[in-house]
mmCIF file of C-alpha atoms and ligand atoms in Angstrom:
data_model
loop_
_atom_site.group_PDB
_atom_site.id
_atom_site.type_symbol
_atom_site.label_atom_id
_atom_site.label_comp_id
_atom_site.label_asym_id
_atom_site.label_seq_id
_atom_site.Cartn_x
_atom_site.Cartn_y
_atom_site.Cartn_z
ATOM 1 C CA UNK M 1 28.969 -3.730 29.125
ATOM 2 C CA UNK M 2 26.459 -7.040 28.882
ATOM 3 C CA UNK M 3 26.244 -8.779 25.457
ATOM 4 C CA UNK M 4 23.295 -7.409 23.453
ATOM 5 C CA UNK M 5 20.852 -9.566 22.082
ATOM 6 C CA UNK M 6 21.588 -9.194 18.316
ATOM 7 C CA UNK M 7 19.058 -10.085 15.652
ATOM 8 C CA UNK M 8 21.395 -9.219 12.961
ATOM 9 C CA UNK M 9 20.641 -11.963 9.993
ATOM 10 C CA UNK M 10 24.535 -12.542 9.436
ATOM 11 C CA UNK M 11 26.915 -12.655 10.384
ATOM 12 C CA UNK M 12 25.086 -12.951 14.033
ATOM 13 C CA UNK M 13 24.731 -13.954 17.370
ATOM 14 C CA UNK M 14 27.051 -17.580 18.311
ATOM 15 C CA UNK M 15 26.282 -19.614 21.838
ATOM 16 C CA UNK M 16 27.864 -18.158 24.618
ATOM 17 C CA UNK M 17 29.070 -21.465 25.462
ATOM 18 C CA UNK M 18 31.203 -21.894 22.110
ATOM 19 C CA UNK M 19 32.984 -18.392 22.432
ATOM 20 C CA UNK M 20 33.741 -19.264 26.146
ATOM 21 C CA UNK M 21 35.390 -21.539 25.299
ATOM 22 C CA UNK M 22 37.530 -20.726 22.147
ATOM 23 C CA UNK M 23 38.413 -17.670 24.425
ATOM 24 C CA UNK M 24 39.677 -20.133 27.083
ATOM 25 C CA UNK M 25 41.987 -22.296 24.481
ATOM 26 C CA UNK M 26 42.924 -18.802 22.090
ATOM 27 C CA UNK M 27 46.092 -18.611 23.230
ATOM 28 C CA UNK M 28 47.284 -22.088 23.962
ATOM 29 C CA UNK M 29 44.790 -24.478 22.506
ATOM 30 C CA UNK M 30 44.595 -27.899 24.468
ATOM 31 C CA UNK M 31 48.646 -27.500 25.477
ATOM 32 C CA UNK M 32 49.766 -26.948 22.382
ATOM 33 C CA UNK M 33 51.467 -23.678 23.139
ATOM 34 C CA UNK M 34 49.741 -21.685 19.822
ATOM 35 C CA UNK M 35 46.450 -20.348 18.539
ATOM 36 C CA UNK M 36 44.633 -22.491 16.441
ATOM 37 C CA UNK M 37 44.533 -19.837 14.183
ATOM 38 C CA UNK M 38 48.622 -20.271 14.374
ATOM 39 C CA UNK M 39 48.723 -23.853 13.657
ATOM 40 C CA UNK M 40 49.894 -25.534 10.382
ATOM 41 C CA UNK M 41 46.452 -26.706 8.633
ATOM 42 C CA UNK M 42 48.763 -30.060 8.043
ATOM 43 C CA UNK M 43 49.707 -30.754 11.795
ATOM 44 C CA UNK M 44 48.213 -33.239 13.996
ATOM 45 C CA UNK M 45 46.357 -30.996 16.193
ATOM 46 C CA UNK M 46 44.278 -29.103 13.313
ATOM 47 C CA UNK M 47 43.798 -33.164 11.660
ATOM 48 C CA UNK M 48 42.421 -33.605 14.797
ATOM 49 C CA UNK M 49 40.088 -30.764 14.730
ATOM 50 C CA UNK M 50 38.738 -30.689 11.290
ATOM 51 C CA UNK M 51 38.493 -34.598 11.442
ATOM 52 C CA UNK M 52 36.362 -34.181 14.420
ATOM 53 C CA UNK M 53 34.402 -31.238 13.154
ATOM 54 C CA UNK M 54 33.546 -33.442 10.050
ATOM 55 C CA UNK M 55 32.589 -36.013 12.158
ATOM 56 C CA UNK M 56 30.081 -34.161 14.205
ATOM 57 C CA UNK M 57 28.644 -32.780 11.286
ATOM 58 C CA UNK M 58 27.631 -36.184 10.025
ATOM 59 C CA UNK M 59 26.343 -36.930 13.722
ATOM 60 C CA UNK M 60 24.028 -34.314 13.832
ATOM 61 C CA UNK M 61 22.513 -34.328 10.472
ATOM 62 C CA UNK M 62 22.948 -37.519 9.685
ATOM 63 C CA UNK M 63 24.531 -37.945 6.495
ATOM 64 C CA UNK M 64 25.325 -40.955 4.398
ATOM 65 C CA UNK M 65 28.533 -42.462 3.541
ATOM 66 C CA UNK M 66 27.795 -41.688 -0.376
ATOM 67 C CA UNK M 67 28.076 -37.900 0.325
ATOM 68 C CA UNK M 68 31.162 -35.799 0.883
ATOM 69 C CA UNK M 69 31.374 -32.996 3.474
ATOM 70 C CA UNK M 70 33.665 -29.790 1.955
ATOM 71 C CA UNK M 71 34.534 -26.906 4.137
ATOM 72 C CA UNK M 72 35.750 -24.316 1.499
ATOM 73 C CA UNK M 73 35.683 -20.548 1.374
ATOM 74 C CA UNK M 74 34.245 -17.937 -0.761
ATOM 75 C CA UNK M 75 31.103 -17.897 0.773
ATOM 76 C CA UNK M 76 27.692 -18.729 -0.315
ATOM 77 C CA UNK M 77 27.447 -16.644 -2.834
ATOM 78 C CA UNK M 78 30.813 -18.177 -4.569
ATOM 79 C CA UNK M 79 28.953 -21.977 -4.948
ATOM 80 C CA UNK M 80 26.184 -19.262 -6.998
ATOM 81 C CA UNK M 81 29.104 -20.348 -9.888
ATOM 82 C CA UNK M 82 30.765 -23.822 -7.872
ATOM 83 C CA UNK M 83 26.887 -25.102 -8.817
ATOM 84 C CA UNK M 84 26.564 -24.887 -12.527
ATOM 85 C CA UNK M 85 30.473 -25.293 -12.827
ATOM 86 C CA UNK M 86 30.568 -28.927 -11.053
ATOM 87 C CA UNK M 87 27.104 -29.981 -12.149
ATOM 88 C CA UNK M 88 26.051 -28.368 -14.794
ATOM 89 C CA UNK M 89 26.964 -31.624 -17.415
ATOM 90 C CA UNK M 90 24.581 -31.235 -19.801
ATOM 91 C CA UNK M 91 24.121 -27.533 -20.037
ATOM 92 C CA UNK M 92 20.200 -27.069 -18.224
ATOM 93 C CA UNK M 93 19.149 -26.695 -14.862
ATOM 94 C CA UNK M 94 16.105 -25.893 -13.053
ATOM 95 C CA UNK M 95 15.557 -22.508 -10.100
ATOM 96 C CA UNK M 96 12.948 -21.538 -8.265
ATOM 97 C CA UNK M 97 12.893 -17.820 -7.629
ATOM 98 C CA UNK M 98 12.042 -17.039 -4.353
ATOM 99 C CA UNK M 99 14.313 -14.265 -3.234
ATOM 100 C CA UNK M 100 16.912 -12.314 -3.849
ATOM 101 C CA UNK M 101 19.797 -14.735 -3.303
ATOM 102 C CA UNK M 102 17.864 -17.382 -5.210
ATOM 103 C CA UNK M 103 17.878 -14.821 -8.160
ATOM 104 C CA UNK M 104 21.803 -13.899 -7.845
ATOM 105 C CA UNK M 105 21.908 -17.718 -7.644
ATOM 106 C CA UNK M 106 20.194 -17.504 -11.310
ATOM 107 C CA UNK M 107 22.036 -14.687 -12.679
ATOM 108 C CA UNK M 108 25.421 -17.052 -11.702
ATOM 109 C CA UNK M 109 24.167 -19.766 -13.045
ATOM 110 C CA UNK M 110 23.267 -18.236 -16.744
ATOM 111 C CA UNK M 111 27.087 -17.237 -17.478
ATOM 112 C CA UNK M 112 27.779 -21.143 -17.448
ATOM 113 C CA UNK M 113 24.164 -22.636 -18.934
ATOM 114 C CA UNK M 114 20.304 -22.257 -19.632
ATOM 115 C CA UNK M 115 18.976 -21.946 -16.594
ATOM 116 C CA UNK M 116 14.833 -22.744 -16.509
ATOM 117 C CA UNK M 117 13.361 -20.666 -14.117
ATOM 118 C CA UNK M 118 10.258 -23.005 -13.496
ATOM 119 C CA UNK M 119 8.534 -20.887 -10.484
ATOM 120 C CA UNK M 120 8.914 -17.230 -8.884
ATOM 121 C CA UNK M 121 7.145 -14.954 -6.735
ATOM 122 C CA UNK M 122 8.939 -11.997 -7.341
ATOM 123 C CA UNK M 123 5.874 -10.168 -8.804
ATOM 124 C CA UNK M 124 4.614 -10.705 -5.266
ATOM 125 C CA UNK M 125 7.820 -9.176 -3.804
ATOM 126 C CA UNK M 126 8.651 -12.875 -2.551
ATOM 127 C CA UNK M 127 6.207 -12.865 0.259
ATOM 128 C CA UNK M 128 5.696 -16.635 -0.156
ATOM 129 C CA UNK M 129 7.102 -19.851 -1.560
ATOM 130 C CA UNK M 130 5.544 -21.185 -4.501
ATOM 131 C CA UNK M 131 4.083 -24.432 -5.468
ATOM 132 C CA UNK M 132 7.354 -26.523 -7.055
ATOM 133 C CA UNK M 133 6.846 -27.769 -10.272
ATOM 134 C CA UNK M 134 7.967 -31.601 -11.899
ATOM 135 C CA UNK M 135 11.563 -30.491 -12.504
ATOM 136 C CA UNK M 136 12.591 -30.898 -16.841
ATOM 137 C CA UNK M 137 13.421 -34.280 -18.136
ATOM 138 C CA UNK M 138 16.407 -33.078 -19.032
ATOM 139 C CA UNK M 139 17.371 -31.213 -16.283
ATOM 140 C CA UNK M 140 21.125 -31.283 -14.030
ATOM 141 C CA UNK M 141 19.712 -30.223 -11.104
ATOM 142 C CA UNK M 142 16.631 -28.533 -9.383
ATOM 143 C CA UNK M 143 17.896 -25.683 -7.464
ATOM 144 C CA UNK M 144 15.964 -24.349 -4.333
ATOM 145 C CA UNK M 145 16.821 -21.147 -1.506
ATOM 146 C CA UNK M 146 15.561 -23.676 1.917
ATOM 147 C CA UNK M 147 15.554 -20.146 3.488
ATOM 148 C CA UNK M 148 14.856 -17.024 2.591
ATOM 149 C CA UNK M 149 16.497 -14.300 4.923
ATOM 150 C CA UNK M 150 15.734 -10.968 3.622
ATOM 151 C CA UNK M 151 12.180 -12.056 3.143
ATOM 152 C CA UNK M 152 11.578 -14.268 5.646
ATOM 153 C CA UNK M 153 10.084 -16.910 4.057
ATOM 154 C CA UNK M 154 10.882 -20.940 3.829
ATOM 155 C CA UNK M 155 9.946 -23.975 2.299
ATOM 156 C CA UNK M 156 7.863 -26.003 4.472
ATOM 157 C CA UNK M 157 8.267 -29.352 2.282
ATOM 158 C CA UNK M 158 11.243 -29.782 -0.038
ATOM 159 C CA UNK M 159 10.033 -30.245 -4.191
ATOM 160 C CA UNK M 160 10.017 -34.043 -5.387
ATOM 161 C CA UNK M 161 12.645 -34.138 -7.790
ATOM 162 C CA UNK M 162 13.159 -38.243 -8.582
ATOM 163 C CA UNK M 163 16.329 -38.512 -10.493
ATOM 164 C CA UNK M 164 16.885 -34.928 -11.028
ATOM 165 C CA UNK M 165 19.136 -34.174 -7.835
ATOM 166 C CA UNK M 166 18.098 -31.390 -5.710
ATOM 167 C CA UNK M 167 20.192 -28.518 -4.918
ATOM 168 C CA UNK M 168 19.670 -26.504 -1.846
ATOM 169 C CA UNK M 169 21.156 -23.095 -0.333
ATOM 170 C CA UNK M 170 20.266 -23.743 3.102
ATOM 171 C CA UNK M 171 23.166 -20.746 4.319
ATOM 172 C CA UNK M 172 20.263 -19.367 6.739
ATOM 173 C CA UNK M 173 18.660 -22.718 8.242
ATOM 174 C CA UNK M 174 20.894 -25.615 8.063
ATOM 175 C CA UNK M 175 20.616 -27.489 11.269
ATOM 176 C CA UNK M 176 17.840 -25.656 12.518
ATOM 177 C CA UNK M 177 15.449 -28.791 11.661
ATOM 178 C CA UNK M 178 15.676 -32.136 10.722
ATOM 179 C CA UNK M 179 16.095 -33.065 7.314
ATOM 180 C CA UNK M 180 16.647 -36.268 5.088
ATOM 181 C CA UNK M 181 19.899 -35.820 3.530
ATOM 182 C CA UNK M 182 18.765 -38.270 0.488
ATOM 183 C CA UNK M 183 16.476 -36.353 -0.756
ATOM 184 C CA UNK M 184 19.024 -33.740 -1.952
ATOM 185 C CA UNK M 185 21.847 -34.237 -4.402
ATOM 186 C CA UNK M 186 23.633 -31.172 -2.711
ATOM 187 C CA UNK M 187 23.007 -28.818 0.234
ATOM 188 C CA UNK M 188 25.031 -25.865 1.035
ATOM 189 C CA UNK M 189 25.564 -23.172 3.319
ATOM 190 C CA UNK M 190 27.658 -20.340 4.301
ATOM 191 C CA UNK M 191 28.409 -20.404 7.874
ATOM 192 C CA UNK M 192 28.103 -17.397 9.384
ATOM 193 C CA UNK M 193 24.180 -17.738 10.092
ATOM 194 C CA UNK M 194 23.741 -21.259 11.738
ATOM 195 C CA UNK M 195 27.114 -22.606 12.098
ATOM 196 C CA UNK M 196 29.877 -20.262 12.943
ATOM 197 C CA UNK M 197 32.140 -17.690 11.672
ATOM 198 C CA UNK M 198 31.940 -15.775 7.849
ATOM 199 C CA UNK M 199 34.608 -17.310 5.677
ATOM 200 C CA UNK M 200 33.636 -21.076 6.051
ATOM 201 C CA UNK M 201 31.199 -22.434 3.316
ATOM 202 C CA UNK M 202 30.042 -26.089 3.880
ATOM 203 C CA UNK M 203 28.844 -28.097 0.719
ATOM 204 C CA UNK M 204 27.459 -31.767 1.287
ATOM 205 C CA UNK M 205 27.396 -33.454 -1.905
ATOM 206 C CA UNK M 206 26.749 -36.615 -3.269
ATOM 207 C CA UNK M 207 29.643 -38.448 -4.521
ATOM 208 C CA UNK M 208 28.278 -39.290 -7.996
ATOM 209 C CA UNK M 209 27.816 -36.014 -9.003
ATOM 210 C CA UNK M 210 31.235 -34.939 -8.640
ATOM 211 C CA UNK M 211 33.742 -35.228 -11.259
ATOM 212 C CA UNK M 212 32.045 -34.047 -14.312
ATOM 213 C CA UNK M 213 33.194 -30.425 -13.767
ATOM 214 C CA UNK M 214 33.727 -27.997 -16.541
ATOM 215 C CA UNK M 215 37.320 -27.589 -18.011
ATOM 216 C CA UNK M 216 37.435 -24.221 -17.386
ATOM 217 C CA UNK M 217 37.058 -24.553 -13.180
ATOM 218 C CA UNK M 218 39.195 -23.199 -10.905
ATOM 219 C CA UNK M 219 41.150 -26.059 -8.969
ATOM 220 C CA UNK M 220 39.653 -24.350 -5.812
ATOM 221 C CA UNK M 221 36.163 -24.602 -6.875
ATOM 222 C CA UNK M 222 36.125 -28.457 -8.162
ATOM 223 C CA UNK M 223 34.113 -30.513 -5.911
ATOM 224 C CA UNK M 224 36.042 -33.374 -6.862
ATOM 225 C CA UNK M 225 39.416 -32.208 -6.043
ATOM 226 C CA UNK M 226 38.613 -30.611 -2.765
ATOM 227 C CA UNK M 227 37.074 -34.148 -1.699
ATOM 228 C CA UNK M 228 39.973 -35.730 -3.038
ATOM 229 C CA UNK M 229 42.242 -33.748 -0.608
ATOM 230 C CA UNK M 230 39.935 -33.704 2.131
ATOM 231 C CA UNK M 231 39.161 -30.209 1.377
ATOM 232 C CA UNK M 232 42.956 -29.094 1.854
ATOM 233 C CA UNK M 233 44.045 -28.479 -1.283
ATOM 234 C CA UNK M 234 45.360 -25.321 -0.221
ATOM 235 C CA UNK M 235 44.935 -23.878 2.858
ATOM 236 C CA UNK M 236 41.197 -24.084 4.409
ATOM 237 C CA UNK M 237 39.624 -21.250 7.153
ATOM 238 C CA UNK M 238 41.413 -22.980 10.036
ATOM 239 C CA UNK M 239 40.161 -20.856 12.428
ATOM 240 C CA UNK M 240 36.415 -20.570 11.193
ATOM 241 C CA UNK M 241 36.394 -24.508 10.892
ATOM 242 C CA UNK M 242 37.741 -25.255 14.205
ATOM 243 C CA UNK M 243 34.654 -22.771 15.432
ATOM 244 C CA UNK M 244 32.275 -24.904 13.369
ATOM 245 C CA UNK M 245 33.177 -27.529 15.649
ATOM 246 C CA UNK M 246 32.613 -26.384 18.523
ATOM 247 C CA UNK M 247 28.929 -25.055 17.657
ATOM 248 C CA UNK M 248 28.484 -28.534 16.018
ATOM 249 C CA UNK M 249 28.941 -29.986 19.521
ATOM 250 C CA UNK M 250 26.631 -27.556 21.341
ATOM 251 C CA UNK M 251 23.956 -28.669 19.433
ATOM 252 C CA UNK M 252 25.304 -32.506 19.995
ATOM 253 C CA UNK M 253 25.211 -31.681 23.629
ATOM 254 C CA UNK M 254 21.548 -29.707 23.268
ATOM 255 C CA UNK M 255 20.248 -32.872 22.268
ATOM 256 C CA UNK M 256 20.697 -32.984 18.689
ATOM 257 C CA UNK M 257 19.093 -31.055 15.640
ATOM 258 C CA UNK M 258 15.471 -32.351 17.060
ATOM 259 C CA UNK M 259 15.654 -30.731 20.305
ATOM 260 C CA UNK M 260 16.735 -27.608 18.696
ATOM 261 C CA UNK M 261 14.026 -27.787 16.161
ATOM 262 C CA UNK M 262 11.736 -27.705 18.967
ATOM 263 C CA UNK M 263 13.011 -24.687 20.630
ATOM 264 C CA UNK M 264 13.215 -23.098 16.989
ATOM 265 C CA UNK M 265 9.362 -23.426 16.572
ATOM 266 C CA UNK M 266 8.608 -22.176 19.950
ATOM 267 C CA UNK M 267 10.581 -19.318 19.475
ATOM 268 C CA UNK M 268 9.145 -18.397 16.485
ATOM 269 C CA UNK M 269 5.541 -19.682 17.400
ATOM 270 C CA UNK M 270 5.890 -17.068 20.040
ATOM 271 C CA UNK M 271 6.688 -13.647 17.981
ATOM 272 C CA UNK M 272 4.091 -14.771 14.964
ATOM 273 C CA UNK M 273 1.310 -15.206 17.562
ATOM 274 C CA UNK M 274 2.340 -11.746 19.187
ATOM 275 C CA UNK M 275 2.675 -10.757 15.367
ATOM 276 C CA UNK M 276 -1.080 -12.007 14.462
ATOM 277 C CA UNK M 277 -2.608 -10.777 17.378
ATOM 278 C CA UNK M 278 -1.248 -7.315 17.878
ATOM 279 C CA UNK M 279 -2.998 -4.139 15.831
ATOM 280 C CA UNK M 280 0.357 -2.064 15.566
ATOM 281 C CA UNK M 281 2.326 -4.726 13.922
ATOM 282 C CA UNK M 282 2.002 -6.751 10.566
ATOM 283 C CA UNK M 283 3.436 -9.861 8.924
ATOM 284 C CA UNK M 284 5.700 -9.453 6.012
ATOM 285 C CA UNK M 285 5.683 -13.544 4.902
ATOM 286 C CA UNK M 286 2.417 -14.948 4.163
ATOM 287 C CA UNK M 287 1.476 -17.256 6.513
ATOM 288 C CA UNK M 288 1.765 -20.858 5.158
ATOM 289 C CA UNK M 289 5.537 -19.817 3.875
ATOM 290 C CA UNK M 290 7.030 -18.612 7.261
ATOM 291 C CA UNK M 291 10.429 -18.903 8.191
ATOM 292 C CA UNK M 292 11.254 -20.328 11.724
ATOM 293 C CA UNK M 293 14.845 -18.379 11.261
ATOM 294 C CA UNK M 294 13.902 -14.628 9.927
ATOM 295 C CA UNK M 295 10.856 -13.155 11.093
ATOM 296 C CA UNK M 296 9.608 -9.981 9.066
ATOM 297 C CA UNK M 297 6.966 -7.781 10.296
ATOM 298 C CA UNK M 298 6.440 -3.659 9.779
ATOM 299 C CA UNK M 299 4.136 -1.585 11.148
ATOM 300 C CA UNK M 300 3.431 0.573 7.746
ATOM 301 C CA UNK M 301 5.059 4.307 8.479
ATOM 302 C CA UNK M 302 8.274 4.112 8.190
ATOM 303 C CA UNK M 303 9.003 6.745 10.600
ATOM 304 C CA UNK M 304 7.236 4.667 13.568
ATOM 305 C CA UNK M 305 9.389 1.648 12.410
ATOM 306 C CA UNK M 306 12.490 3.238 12.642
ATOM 307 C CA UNK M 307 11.447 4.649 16.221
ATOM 308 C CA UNK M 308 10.731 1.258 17.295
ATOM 309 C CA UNK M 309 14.173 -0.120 16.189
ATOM 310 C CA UNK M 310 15.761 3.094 17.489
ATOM 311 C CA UNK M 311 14.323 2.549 20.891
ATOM 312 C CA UNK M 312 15.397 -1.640 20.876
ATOM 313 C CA UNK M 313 18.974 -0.720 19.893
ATOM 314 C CA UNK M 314 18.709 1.691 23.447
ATOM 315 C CA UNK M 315 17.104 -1.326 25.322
ATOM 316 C CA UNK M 316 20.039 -4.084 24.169
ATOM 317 C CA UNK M 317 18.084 -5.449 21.076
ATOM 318 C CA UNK M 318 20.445 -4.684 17.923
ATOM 319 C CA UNK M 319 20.189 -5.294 14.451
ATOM 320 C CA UNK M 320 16.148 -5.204 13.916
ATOM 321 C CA UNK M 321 16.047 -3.081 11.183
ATOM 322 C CA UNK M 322 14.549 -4.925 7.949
ATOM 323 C CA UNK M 323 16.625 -5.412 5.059
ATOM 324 C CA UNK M 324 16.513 -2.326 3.001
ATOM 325 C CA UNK M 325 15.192 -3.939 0.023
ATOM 326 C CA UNK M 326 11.719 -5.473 2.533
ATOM 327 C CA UNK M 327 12.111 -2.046 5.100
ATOM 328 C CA UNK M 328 10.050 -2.418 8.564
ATOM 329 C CA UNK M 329 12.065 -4.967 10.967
ATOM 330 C CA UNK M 330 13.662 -8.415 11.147
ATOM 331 C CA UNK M 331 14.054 -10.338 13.796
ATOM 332 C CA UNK M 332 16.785 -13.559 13.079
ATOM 333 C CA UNK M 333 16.402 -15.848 15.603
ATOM 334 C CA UNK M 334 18.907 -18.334 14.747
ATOM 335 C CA UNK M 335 19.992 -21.586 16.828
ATOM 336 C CA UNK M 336 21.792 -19.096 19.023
ATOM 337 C CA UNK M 337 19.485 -16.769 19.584
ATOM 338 C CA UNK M 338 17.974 -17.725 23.704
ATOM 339 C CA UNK M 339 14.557 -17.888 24.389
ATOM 340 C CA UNK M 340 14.917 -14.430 26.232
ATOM 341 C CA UNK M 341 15.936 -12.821 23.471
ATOM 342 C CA UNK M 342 12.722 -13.665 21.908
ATOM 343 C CA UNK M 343 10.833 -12.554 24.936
ATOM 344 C CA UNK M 344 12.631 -9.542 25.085
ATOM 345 C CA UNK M 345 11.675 -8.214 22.065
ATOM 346 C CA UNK M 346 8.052 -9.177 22.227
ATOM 347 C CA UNK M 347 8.062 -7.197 25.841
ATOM 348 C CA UNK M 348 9.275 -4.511 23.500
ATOM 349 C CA UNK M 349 6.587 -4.644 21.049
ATOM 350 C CA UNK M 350 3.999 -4.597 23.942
ATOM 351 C CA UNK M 351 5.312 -1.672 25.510
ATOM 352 C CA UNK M 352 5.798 0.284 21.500
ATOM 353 C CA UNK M 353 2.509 -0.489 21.423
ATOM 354 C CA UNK M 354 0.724 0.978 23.777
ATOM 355 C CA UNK M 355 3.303 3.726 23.751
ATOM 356 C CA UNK M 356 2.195 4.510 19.987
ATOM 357 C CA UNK M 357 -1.341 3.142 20.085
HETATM 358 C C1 LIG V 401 23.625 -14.835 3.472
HETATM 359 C C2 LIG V 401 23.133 -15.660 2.358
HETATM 360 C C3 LIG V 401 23.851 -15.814 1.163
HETATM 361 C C4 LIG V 401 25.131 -15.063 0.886
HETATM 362 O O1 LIG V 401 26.138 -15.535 1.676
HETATM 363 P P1 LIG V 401 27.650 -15.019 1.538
HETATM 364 O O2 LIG V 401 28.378 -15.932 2.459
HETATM 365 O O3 LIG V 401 27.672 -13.592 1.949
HETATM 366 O O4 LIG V 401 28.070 -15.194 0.126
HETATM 367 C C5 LIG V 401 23.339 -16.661 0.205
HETATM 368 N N1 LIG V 401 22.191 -17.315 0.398
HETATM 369 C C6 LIG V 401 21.455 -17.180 1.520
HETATM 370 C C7 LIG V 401 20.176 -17.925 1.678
HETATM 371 C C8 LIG V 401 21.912 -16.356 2.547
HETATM 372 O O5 LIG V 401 21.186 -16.218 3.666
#
């Protein structure tokens, strides 16, 4: 059978190139005569590859010496508590509401703190991002969702915080555009949307925030200790990590975050301006707060919607349905996604069109 093209929002579709070639070195990776996923986290070959994978990471987005890099598990939604636990000094922080995993963020965050939610569009079922306001004076941090999968929508320009760091969950767009590192106090992200496997959760953080964790914080969970021990203070997700790396050097070798920024926009230039111009299908996100990673659209009946993702799943297109929360479809169109999968599905929506006109 040929490899679908699967629009699922996570986990989802990797580059080709990266599981070629952890196929070709699963058994005996690079001579050593094991797996990596059999290899002692402490040996030389897995210091090697974490090192390296660390390394690449800082390449491609660029980030300064001040700020550690922590590959821990758990998944996004574990930092939801990491956050307020490591940073949370004074008791207060600031979140904007903008979807659904921005408002688990805030339910998290209450248990530990007052939590000031200064800006939602939830009335509006989170069809856009709104305006960010001057974060409290007294404020830890200034928490933000870059991305917002189930809705498809993103922020186009990051808040201006000044001394009040900025926190980010970026789980469904990190390096899928450039960004300036310094303007963010932490950024985090789980990897199984833009970077590799579930079970790997990367969290860039500067270093001056760390070390004022509450008492009460698992060992596993403080920023300061996993930095401390190079984030092996027990045993990290070898195998997910080592995956990481590779799909850190495909977009090294692409060209670098810019060059697949470009192709980003120009895939999803391509589906909105089918989206705008089409009489069958409709945008979910409003217009100026459009994702580049998780395009929504619906027709209306429900019935025709679920034909239309019926009759992609037949044609090789999986995983289009919408989130159930949103309904109608969703196509993620991550870093790995190729520019024929994109066309592929708008050759779908022309033909379901005049099919169903
Ligand atoms: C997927 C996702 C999460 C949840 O990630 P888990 O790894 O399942 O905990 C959180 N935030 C955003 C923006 C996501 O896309």
């Amino acid at each position: 059978m040929e490899r679908v093209f699967n629009f699922s929002a996570g986990p989802c579709t990797l580059p080709l190139d990266v599981l070629k070639q952890a196929q070709e070195e699963l058994i005996n990776y690079q001579g050593t005569g094991m797996s990596v996923m059999e290899m002692s986290h402490r040996s030389a070959a897995y210091s090697s590859i974490i090192t390296e994978a660390e390394k690449d990471l800082r390449d491609i987005m660029n980030i300064p010496d001040n700020y550690k890099v922590l590959f821990l598990q758990g998944g996004a939604t574990l930092q939801f508590a990491s956050i307020p636990m490591n940073l949370m000094k004074n008791g207060k922080a600031d979140y904007m509401d903008t979807g659904s995993f921005a408002n688990k963020a805030i339910k998290e965050a209450q248990k530990y703190g007052e939590v000031n939610v200064v800006a939602s569009s939830k009335a509006d079922g989170y069809a856009y991002i709104p305006e960010a306001p001057a974060p409290s004076a007294d404020a830890d941090y200034f928490y933000i969702t870059s991305n917002n999968t189930i809705y498809g929508t993103r922020f186009n320009a990051f808040p201006e915080t000044g001394d009040v760091p900025l926190v980010a969950d970026m789980s469904s767009d990190i390096l899928s555009r450039e960004i300036d590192v310094t303007k963010f106090g932490l950024i985090y992200a789980g990897a199984q949307k833009n970077m590799g496997p579930a079970g790997l959760t990367v969290v860039i953080v500067r270093e001056d925030l760390m070390g004022h964790s509450k008492d009460f914080t698992p060992v596993v969970m403080d920023y300061a200790t996993e930095a401390d021990k190079g984030s092996m203070y027990n045993t990290p997700p070898c195998y997910a990590i080592y995956v990481a790396g590779l799909v850190f050097k495909w977009i090294k070798n692409l060209g670098g975050i810019a060059a697949i920024q470009k192709i980003n926009e120009d895939k999803a230039a391509m589906l909105y301006d089918y989206i705008d111009n089409s009489k069958l299908f409709k945008p979910v996100a409003n217009k100026d707060s459009r994702s580049i990673m998780n395009v929504t659209f619906r027709t209306g009946d429900d019935d025709l919607d679920a034909k239309f993702v019926k009759e992609a799943t037949a044609k090789g297109m999986t995983n289009l349905k919408g989130h159930r929360s949103v309904g109608g479809m969703r196509a993620s169109i991550y870093n790995a996604m190729p520019v024929a999968g994109v066309e592929a599905v708008i050759a779908h929506m022309k033909a379901f069109e005049e099919a169903n006109a």
